[in-house]
Coordinates of C-alpha atoms and ligand atoms in Angstrom, one line a residue:
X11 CA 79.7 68.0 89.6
X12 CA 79.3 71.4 87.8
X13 CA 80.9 74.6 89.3
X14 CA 77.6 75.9 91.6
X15 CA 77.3 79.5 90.0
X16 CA 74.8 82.5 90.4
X17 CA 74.5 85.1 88.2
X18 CA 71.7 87.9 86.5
X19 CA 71.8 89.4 83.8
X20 CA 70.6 92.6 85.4
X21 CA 74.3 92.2 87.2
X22 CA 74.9 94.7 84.4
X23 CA 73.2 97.9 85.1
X24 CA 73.8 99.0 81.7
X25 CA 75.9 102.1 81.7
X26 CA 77.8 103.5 78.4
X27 CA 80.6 101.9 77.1
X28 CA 83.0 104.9 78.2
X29 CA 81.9 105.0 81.5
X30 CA 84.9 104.5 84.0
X31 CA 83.5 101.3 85.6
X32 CA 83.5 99.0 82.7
X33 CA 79.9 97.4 83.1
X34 CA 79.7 95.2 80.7
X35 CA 81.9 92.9 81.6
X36 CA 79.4 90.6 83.4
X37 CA 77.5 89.9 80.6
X38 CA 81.3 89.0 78.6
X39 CA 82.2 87.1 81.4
X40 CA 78.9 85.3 81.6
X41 CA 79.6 84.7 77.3
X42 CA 83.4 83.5 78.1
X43 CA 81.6 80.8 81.0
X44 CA 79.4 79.5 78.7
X45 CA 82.3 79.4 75.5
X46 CA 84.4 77.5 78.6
X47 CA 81.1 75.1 79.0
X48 CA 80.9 76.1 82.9
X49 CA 77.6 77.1 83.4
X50 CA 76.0 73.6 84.2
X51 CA 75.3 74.7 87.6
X52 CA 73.8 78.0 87.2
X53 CA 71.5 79.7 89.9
X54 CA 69.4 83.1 89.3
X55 CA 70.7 84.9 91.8
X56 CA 67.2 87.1 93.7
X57 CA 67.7 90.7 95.2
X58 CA 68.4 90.7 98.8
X59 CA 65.9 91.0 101.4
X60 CA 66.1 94.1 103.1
X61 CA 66.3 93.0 106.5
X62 CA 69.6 91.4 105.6
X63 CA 70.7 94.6 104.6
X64 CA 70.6 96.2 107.7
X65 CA 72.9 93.8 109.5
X66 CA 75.6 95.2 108.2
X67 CA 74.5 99.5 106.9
X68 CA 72.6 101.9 108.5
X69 CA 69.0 102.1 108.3
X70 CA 69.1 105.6 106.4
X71 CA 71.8 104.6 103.7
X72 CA 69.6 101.0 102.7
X73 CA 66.7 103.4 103.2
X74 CA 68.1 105.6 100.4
X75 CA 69.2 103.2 97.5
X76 CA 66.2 101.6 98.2
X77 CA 64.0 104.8 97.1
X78 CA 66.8 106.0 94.7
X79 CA 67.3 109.0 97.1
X80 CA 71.6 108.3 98.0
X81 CA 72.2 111.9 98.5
X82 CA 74.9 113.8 95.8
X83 CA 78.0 113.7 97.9
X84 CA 77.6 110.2 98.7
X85 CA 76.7 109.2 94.9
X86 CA 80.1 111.3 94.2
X87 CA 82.2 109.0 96.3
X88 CA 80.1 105.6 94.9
X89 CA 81.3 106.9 91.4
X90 CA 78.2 106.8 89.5
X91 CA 74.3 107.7 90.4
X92 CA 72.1 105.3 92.1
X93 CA 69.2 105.0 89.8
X94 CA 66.7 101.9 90.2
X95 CA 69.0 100.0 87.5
X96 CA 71.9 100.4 90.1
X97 CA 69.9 99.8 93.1
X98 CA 68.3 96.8 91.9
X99 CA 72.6 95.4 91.1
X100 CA 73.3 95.9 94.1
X101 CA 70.7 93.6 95.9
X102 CA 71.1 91.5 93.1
X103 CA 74.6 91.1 93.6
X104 CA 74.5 91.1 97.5
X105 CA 71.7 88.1 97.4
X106 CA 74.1 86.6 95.0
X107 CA 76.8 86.3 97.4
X108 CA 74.5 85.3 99.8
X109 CA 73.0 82.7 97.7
X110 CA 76.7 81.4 96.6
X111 CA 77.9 80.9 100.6
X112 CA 74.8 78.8 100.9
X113 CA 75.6 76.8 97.9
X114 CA 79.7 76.5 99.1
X115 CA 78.2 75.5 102.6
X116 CA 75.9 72.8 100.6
X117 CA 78.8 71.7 98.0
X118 CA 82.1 72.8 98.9
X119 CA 82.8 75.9 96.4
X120 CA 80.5 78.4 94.5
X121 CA 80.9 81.9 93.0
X122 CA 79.2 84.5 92.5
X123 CA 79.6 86.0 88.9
X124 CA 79.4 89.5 90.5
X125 CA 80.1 91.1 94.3
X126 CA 83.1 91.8 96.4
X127 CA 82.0 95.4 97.1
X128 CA 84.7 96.1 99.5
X129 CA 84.5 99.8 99.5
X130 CA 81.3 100.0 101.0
X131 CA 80.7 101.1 104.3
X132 CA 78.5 101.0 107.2
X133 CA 76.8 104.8 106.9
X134 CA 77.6 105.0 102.7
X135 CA 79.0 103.2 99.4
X136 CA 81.9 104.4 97.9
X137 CA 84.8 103.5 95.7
X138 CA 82.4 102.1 93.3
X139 CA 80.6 99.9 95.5
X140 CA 76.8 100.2 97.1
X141 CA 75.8 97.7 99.1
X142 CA 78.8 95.9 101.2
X143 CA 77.4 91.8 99.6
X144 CA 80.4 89.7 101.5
X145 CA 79.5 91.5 104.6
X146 CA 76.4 91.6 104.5
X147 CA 76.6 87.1 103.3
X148 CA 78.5 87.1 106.2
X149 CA 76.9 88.4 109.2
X150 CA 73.7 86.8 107.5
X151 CA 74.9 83.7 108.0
X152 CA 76.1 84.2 111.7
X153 CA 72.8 85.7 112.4
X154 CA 71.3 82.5 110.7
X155 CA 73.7 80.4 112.9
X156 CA 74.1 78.7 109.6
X157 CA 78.2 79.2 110.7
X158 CA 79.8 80.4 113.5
X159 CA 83.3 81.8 112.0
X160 CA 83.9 83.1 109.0
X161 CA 87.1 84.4 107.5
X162 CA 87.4 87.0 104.8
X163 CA 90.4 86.5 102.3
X164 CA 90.5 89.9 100.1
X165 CA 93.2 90.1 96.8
X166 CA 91.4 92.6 95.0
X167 CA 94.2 95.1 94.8
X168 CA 92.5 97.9 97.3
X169 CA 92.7 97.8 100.2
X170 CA 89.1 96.3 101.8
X171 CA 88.6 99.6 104.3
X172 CA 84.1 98.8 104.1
X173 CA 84.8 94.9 105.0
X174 CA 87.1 95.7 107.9
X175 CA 85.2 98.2 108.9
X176 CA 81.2 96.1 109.0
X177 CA 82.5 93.5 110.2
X178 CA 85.7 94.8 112.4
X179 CA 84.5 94.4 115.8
X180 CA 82.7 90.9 114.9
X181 CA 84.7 87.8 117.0
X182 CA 83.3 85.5 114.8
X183 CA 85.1 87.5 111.6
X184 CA 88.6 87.5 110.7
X185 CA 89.4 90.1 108.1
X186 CA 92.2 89.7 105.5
X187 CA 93.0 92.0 102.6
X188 CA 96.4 92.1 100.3
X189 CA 96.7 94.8 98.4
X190 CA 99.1 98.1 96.9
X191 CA 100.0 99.8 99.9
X192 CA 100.2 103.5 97.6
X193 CA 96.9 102.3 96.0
X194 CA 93.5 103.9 96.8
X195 CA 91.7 104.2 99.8
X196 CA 93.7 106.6 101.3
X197 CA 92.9 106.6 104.4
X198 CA 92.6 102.6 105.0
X199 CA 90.9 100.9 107.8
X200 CA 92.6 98.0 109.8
X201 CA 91.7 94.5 108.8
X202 CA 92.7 91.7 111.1
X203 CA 95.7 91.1 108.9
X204 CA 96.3 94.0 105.9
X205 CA 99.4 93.2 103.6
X206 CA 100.5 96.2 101.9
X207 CA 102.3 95.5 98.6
X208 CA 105.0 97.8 96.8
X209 CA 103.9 98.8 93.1
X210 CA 105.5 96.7 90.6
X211 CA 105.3 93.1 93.1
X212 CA 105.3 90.5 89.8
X213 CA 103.8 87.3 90.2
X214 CA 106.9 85.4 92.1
X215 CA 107.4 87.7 95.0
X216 CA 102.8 87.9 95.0
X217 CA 102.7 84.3 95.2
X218 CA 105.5 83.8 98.2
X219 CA 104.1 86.8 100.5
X220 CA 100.4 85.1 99.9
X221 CA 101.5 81.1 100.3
X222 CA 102.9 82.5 104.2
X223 CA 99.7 84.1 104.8
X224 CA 97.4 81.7 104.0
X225 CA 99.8 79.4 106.6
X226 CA 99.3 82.4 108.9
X227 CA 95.3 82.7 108.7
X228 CA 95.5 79.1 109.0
X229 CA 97.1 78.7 112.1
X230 CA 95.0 81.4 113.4
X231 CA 91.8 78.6 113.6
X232 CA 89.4 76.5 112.3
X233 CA 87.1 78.6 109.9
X234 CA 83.5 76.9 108.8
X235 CA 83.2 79.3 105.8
X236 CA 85.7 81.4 104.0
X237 CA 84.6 84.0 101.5
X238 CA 87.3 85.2 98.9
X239 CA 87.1 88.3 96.8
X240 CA 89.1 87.3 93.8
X241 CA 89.6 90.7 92.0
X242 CA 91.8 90.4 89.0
X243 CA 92.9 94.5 89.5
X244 CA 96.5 93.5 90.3
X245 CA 96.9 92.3 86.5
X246 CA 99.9 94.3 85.0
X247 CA 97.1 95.4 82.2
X248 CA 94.7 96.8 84.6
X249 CA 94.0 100.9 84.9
X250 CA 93.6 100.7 88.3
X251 CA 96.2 97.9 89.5
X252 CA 100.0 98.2 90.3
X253 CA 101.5 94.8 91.1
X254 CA 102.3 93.8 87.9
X255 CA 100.6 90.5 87.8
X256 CA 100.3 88.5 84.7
X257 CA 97.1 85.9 83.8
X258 CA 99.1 83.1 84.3
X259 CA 99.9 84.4 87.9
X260 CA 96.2 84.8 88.9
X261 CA 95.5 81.4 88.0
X262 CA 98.1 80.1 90.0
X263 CA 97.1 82.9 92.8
X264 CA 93.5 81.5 92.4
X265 CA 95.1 77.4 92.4
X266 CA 97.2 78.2 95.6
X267 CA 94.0 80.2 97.2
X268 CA 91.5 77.9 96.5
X269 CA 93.3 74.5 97.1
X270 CA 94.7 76.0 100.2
X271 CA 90.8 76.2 101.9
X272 CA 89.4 72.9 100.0
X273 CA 92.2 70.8 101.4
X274 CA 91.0 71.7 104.8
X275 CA 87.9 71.0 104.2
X276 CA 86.8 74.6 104.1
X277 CA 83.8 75.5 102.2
X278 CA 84.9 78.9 100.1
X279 CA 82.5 81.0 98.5
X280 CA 84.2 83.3 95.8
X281 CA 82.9 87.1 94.2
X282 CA 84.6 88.3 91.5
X283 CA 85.9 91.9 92.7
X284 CA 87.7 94.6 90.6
X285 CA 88.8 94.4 86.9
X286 CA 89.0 97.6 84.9
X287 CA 90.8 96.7 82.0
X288 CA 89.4 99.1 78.7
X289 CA 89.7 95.8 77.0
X290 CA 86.1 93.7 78.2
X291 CA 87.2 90.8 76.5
X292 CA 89.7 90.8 78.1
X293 CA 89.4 91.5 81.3
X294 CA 86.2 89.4 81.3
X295 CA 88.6 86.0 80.4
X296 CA 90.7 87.2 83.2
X297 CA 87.6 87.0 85.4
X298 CA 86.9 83.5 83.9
X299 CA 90.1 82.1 85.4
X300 CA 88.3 81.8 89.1
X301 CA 85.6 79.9 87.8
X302 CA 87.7 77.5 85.2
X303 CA 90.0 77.2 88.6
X304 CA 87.0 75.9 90.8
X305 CA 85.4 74.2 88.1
X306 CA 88.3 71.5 89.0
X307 CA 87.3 71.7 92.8
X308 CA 83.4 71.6 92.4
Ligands
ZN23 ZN1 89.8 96.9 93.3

């Protein structure tokens, strides 16, 4: 079977090459997918319905990307304006992650060639990310009774403060996030199980910490749907990262992740998180090394 995949190309929202959050990088990553010949199982991913949008933010903040009305101080801390191109990628990439859970509950694995928005809050986005899509795939899915525990594996390398915070109180959720400890957010909010990393970690000392964790969420229970964010921001080459990571540890990161929850017979649905190497080519191959991983599970 194909890898199950959705995508869009209005995943890119189109902003200048120089701009801090390196945009283009879906459409490379889409490019490197199809060079890899992994896009046999492609789904157009459709903008989220609203409804779904207020299980997990506040009526006023959906209410304002929406209308293209996110008020300055909020767009400040998002990193960029919410314009209609903006507003329409993130319920394109929130009904993306949605769509891929259904697809991981139907066929084992998907991912979703975009998401992971893990910044974003109940109230307001931030930290480059609008609309909240694993929370929001999440509690959609317990509202839908389509599951009734889901656990949330995070590796981008910030800390997941929006995720724990949505979906916090939520029995039915168990948040995870491993990350750099000195790394932004600041202030960070309590997942069920946070793993702050020194700067500098390396790939050996990454891949011990994460191989007891996984044992640890494991033991915790029986999960019927586990979503991983799969950020490739802890690569040494990254402007944001700090752990040092090379491309031959996040594919064995990604191995260790991925065949951990399909040997339990765990349906994962992955999003593709941060990457903000000034190299798209680069980084966008990086990205490639989740899909070329779960191509070999699918
Ligand atoms: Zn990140």
């Amino acid at each position: 079977m194909p890898l199950q995949i959705v995508s869009h190309p209005d995943y890119d929202a189109g902003f200048a090459p120089e701009h801090r959050f390196p945009m283009s990088k879906y459409g490379h990553l889409m490019d490197r997918l199809g060079e890899l010949g992994l896009i046999g199982g492609l789904t157009q991913a459709e903008p989220i319905a609203a409804a779904r949008l207020h299980l997990a933010h506040d009526a006023d903040y959906v209410g304002q990307v929406l209308a293209c009305s996110v008020p300055a101080h909020i767009e400040r801390e998002i990193g960029f304006p919410v314009g209609e191109r903006v507003s329409r990628r993130a319920q394109l990439a929130a009904g993306g992650t949605l769509a891929a859970a259904h697809l991981a509950l139907a066929h084992g694995v998907a991912c979703n060639a975009a998401g992971g928005s893990h910044h974003a809050r109940r109230a307001q986005g931030a930290g480059f990310c609008t609309f909240n899509d694993v929370a929001i795939a999440a509690l959609a899915l317990l509202d839908g009774r389509l599951v009734g525990s889901v656990l949330v594996v995070d590796l981008d390398v910030h800390q997941g403060d929006g995720t724990a915070e949505i979906l916090g109180g939520n029995p039915d959720v168990f948040t995870f996030s491993m990350h750099a400890e000195k790394n932004y957010p600041v202030r960070k909010v309590a997942s069920g199980l946070d793993i702050g990393l020194p700067d500098g970690t390396g790939d050996d000392v990454y891949l011990e910490i994460l191989v007891e964790a996984l044992a640890r969420l494991s033991r915790r229970g029986e999960w019927d749907l586990v979503f991983y964010n799969a950020g490739v921001d802890p690569h040494r080459e990254d402007r944001l990262g700090r752990l040092a990571l090379s491309d031959d540890g996040l594919r064995r990161r990604e191995r260790m992740v991925i065949e951990h929850f399909r040997d339990a017979g765990i349906p994962l649905c992955a999003v593709i998180g941060g990457g903000y190497s000034t190299d798209v080519a680069a980084l966008a191959a990086r990205h490639a090394i989740l899909f070329e991983t779960a191509s070999a599970f699918a």
